[in-house]
Amino acid sequence: MAEIKRSFNDEMGFLKREDSTCYSIRPGFVTGMNVPGKFYVNDQLERLMIDELRSFSRQSHNAGGFLPAVKQIGNVAALPGIVKYSIGLPDIHSGYGFAIGNVAAFDMGLPDAVVSPGGVGFDINCGVRLVRTNLLYSDVQPVKETLAQSLFDHIPVGVGSMGIIPTKEQDLEEALQLGIDFSLREGYAWPEDKEHCEEYGRMLNADPGKVSSRAKKRGLPQLGTLGAGNHYAEIQVVDEIYDEFVAKKMGIDQKGQVCVMIHSGSRGLGHQVATDALVDMERAMTRDNIRTNDRQLACARIHSDEGQNYLKGMSAAANYAWVNRSSMTFLTRQAFAKVFNQSPEDLDMHVIYDVSHNIAKVEEHFVDGQCKQLLVHRKGSTRAFPPHHPLIPVDYQLTGQPVIVGGTMGTCSYVLTGTDKGMRETFGSTCHGAGRALSRNKSRNNLDYGDVLKRLEDMGISIRVASPKLIMEEAPESYKDVTQVVQTCHDAGISKKAIKLKPVAVVKG
């Protein structure tokens, strides 16, 4: 659905700064908005959003590529069945259909409410898990290079990497159905790992029969692999503790304690599930006369065959991702055990938590004073449920759900916790990382491989990377400042800072 192109000044009239951390977007900003939009930014992050919109408005026509993130928030607000707001978090940047960092919820009780693969993303259940150890930096520093190499040797990385954990076709079917329960059965996970995974590591409505043979073919050799892009395994040390009570509940006792962060998803299998669904949904839109402002927002009614098939296939891909991260956790434990000549149990290598960044889930939230069942799309955002919520582990009932926020290569990462205000304002959601500030092409053109490596070396960070071009693409300059992103969420009250971590070694694809 085309809209009349307005001037930048006209468009700014639809945006209003509500407070120091939040803008609202009035209906009318784009055609057919059913609800307002809003996005969270502080003074430092605001410029990136506004400059992107200004640049787009100056173009005589859209020359292809992604729309500005603010426009995408508005287009999502025009989808059928959306409730309350279309929400942008501080790490938001342009993506396919939905912006990355966009949250939207759809009323399951409305017959025309939709599910959109663009609201989940191609890397279904891309997520992060944090594993603690009882080691201190003083233990790791003398063997840092050896440990980084051990991690690189144990975890298959890169675009074409193949898993080393034996997987047959029947194993894949069971992994898609069972999620982390498959890893437990096969001995690649500890029982307590399940307790510390979002959804307890398994989407119960998964149906491997809704995953195409092509997707399975792509996924079969990749189980237990890191992949490329912004995925990583990173050895980190605790740099700051903002909330000692929360930290102790997570097994973090002191500054200098060593942790490992693993960031990956469903690999080629998830990408194919999304691709297949988009084709099916374009046909469903024609049949059901569903119109959107952007063809990348292809969608289907939640209760249609296409909608249900996607949700069952997406859930299976999510289960694959949990098995993938569990497999790499197993390999990480082996890498540490080899270097320190101790068992992973003796090293206290327990999972603090595992969060999903790209997923759609049925949840209960209050809308206009009524408790409703909603399908919440979180794309490049993290669930952040508050204390006492029944869906978070017993260990974290008093603290709120842990939120693992990964930084960029060479920058710090954070652990946050969910809040009651976030539950009210963002459907219990918060940021997931830094968010890109430069496209991958611009990063490769603007940055020098040697300069980035030298800077990491000067910072005392060991780096192991399969593809040199990733060094430029994932350099800190390519991203927003993760500290500003996290601080915005903290100041807005939608999540709360608990722990800051800094990297000492990075393994990338």
XYZ file of C-alpha atoms in Angstrom, residues 121-441:
321
model
C 13.358 -12.825 11.710
C 15.229 -15.348 9.603
C 17.476 -16.596 12.416
C 14.658 -18.047 14.510
C 15.535 -18.152 18.224
C 18.841 -16.467 17.728
C 19.745 -15.997 21.361
C 22.409 -15.763 24.025
C 23.330 -17.926 26.969
C 25.723 -17.050 29.763
C 27.759 -19.740 31.533
C 29.531 -18.921 34.786
C 32.728 -20.475 36.161
C 34.503 -20.351 39.529
C 37.659 -19.118 37.789
C 39.068 -15.629 38.201
C 40.864 -13.576 35.566
C 44.105 -14.294 37.414
C 43.531 -18.000 36.629
C 42.791 -17.354 32.952
C 45.304 -14.638 32.099
C 48.406 -16.895 31.939
C 46.645 -19.354 29.596
C 44.392 -16.909 27.737
C 45.752 -17.640 24.275
C 45.679 -21.383 24.866
C 42.099 -21.159 26.149
C 40.963 -19.041 23.185
C 42.524 -21.541 20.792
C 40.935 -24.463 22.645
C 37.521 -22.835 22.328
C 38.132 -22.160 18.620
C 39.250 -25.773 18.103
C 36.255 -27.272 19.892
C 33.400 -25.166 18.445
C 32.890 -25.324 14.650
C 32.674 -21.749 13.340
C 32.101 -19.959 10.039
C 29.556 -19.947 7.221
C 30.090 -23.521 6.016
C 30.947 -25.056 9.375
C 29.691 -28.561 10.112
C 28.851 -29.975 13.518
C 31.114 -32.567 15.140
C 28.386 -34.059 17.335
C 26.992 -37.060 15.376
C 23.482 -36.278 14.061
C 21.380 -38.584 11.912
C 18.059 -37.707 10.279
C 16.101 -39.317 13.133
C 18.184 -37.361 15.661
C 17.271 -34.131 13.865
C 13.548 -34.997 13.943
C 13.772 -35.594 17.685
C 15.798 -32.429 18.287
C 13.127 -30.390 16.457
C 10.433 -31.968 18.626
C 12.162 -32.105 22.004
C 14.522 -29.115 22.152
C 16.800 -29.241 25.167
C 15.166 -32.480 26.316
C 16.956 -34.085 23.355
C 20.289 -32.692 24.591
C 19.566 -33.995 28.085
C 18.723 -37.453 26.788
C 21.887 -37.598 24.695
C 24.128 -36.396 27.523
C 25.032 -32.994 26.033
C 23.303 -30.923 28.730
C 22.970 -30.878 32.506
C 19.484 -31.178 34.083
C 19.778 -27.694 35.615
C 20.501 -26.198 32.161
C 16.844 -26.750 31.277
C 15.648 -24.849 34.333
C 17.680 -21.829 33.247
C 16.406 -21.595 29.654
C 13.576 -19.411 28.456
C 10.544 -21.670 27.838
C 12.633 -24.307 29.643
C 14.373 -24.912 26.329
C 11.419 -26.406 24.508
C 8.444 -25.046 22.564
C 5.720 -27.624 23.131
C 3.723 -26.870 19.972
C 6.658 -27.729 17.700
C 5.835 -29.991 14.752
C 8.815 -31.269 12.728
C 6.324 -32.155 9.980
C 5.900 -28.418 9.323
C 9.618 -28.037 8.598
C 10.399 -28.592 4.924
C 12.827 -31.242 3.723
C 15.035 -28.483 2.351
C 15.203 -26.824 5.786
C 16.087 -30.150 7.396
C 18.755 -30.772 4.796
C 20.324 -27.419 5.623
C 20.067 -28.015 9.365
C 21.346 -31.584 9.549
C 25.091 -30.840 9.225
C 24.984 -27.574 11.232
C 23.806 -28.719 14.662
C 26.364 -27.615 17.233
C 27.920 -24.866 15.097
C 28.398 -21.184 15.809
C 27.902 -19.819 12.301
C 29.100 -16.396 11.175
C 27.897 -12.777 11.229
C 27.420 -11.385 14.716
C 27.499 -14.820 16.375
C 30.293 -15.497 18.834
C 31.602 -17.399 21.821
C 33.278 -14.989 24.205
C 35.284 -15.427 27.389
C 34.390 -12.557 29.705
C 35.168 -11.290 33.181
C 32.826 -9.513 35.590
C 33.733 -5.820 35.463
C 31.002 -4.240 37.607
C 28.277 -5.522 39.928
C 25.356 -3.093 40.184
C 23.085 -5.320 42.285
C 24.856 -7.718 44.650
C 21.683 -9.590 45.622
C 20.882 -10.351 41.964
C 24.486 -11.266 41.189
C 24.673 -13.745 44.073
C 21.446 -15.396 42.913
C 23.193 -15.933 39.562
C 26.317 -17.376 41.197
C 28.410 -14.260 40.593
C 30.369 -13.528 43.765
C 32.999 -10.991 42.807
C 34.550 -8.789 40.172
C 37.042 -10.621 37.994
C 34.969 -13.829 37.892
C 35.130 -15.541 34.481
C 32.036 -16.300 32.364
C 31.409 -17.511 28.823
C 28.753 -16.029 26.538
C 27.468 -18.007 23.543
C 25.464 -16.232 20.841
C 23.924 -18.280 18.019
C 20.595 -19.485 16.644
C 18.908 -21.927 14.283
C 21.373 -21.512 11.409
C 20.253 -22.436 7.868
C 17.289 -24.445 9.124
C 15.628 -21.414 10.712
C 16.347 -19.269 7.681
C 14.637 -21.797 5.428
C 11.604 -22.109 7.719
C 11.124 -18.327 7.484
C 11.659 -18.289 3.707
C 9.139 -21.098 3.150
C 6.554 -19.377 5.354
C 6.848 -16.051 3.520
C 5.940 -17.760 0.243
C 2.892 -19.430 1.822
C 1.774 -16.207 3.476
C 1.866 -14.149 0.297
C -0.723 -16.554 -1.127
C -2.791 -16.346 2.075
C -2.780 -12.543 1.915
C -4.211 -12.629 -1.597
C -6.907 -15.115 -0.567
C -7.895 -13.254 2.626
C -7.457 -9.745 1.177
C -4.864 -8.735 3.771
C -3.069 -5.510 2.905
C 0.158 -4.196 4.402
C 2.272 -1.086 3.885
C 5.321 -3.191 2.996
C 5.375 -6.506 1.159
C 8.143 -7.612 3.539
C 5.419 -7.680 6.210
C 3.866 -10.779 4.632
C 1.566 -12.325 7.222
C -1.356 -14.671 7.760
C -4.199 -14.827 10.231
C -3.010 -16.550 13.387
C -5.723 -19.201 13.254
C -5.387 -19.900 9.519
C -3.611 -23.019 8.274
C -0.695 -20.887 7.095
C -0.455 -19.103 10.453
C -0.563 -22.313 12.456
C 1.867 -24.102 10.139
C 4.360 -21.282 10.563
C 4.047 -21.224 14.359
C 4.592 -24.989 14.553
C 7.573 -24.828 12.196
C 8.991 -21.769 13.975
C 8.720 -23.600 17.305
C 10.598 -26.575 15.859
C 13.340 -24.225 14.621
C 13.450 -22.627 18.082
C 13.962 -26.083 19.589
C 16.800 -26.660 17.113
C 18.443 -23.443 18.319
C 18.302 -24.557 21.957
C 19.905 -27.875 21.017
C 22.511 -25.922 19.046
C 23.441 -23.701 22.008
C 23.360 -26.706 24.357
C 25.749 -28.582 22.065
C 28.151 -25.630 22.028
C 27.894 -25.368 25.809
C 28.965 -29.009 25.990
C 31.923 -28.228 23.706
C 32.799 -25.122 25.748
C 32.840 -27.174 28.943
C 35.150 -29.668 27.246
C 37.472 -26.876 26.061
C 37.807 -25.440 29.575
C 38.214 -28.892 31.132
C 41.069 -29.662 28.743
C 42.999 -26.462 29.498
C 42.495 -26.485 33.282
C 42.589 -30.282 33.699
C 39.433 -30.167 35.826
C 35.917 -31.408 35.204
C 33.275 -28.862 34.104
C 31.449 -29.633 37.377
C 34.543 -28.748 39.401
C 34.809 -25.533 37.374
C 31.161 -24.733 38.303
C 30.235 -24.228 34.636
C 26.520 -23.720 35.164
C 24.191 -21.856 32.804
C 23.069 -18.576 34.367
C 20.333 -18.165 31.748
C 19.545 -18.594 28.045
C 17.379 -15.970 26.329
C 15.744 -15.797 22.898
C 16.028 -12.748 20.653
C 13.921 -13.720 17.616
C 10.682 -15.488 18.499
C 6.880 -15.211 18.688
C 5.106 -16.632 21.742
C 1.625 -16.848 23.196
C 1.569 -14.920 26.485
C -0.929 -13.288 28.819
C -0.766 -9.516 29.261
C -3.106 -6.791 30.454
C -4.600 -4.620 27.696
C -6.936 -1.805 28.753
C -7.401 -3.441 32.144
C -8.237 -6.871 30.724
C -6.011 -9.940 30.761
C -5.696 -11.099 27.163
C -3.940 -13.878 25.339
C -1.517 -12.284 22.909
C 0.940 -13.482 20.297
C 4.004 -11.399 21.145
C 6.553 -10.939 18.341
C 10.041 -10.113 19.620
C 12.567 -9.447 16.877
C 15.975 -8.417 18.134
C 14.543 -7.998 21.611
C 14.560 -9.997 24.828
C 11.790 -11.215 27.092
C 12.213 -9.513 30.486
C 9.588 -10.779 32.917
C 9.418 -9.232 36.414
C 9.899 -10.813 39.852
C 7.266 -13.373 40.873
C 6.215 -14.142 37.310
C 5.209 -17.820 37.084
C 7.149 -18.447 33.869
C 10.611 -17.679 35.263
C 12.726 -20.132 37.310
C 12.385 -20.508 41.074
C 15.974 -19.240 41.441
C 14.991 -15.869 39.965
C 11.541 -15.357 41.452
C 12.863 -12.596 43.732
C 15.087 -10.917 41.158
C 13.135 -11.020 37.914
C 14.183 -12.844 34.757
C 17.849 -12.478 33.785
C 18.344 -10.624 30.501
C 21.612 -11.314 28.688
C 22.642 -8.341 26.527
C 25.618 -9.061 24.309
C 27.975 -6.297 23.297
C 30.000 -6.037 20.116
C 33.431 -7.417 19.437
C 35.686 -5.699 21.949
C 32.980 -3.941 23.985
C 31.281 -4.838 27.250
C 28.126 -6.927 27.739
C 25.467 -6.726 30.442
C 23.104 -8.780 32.540
C 19.814 -7.040 33.324
C 16.630 -8.144 35.075
C 12.981 -7.687 34.147
C 10.677 -5.195 35.879
C 6.978 -4.648 36.533
C 7.104 -1.420 34.512
C 8.487 -3.317 31.532
C 5.651 -5.812 31.857
C 3.154 -2.951 31.638
C 4.842 -0.870 28.939
C 6.693 -3.248 26.596
C 4.946 -6.612 27.063
C 7.825 -7.621 29.328
C 10.525 -6.893 26.741
C 13.833 -5.046 26.617
C 16.912 -4.599 24.402
C 19.013 -7.486 23.088
C 22.357 -5.923 22.171
C 23.973 -2.836 20.718
C 22.174 -2.654 17.359
C 23.963 -1.807 14.115
C 24.867 1.786 13.309
C 26.615 1.010 9.986
C 25.609 -1.513 7.339
C 27.953 -4.448 6.754
C 29.048 -2.962 3.403
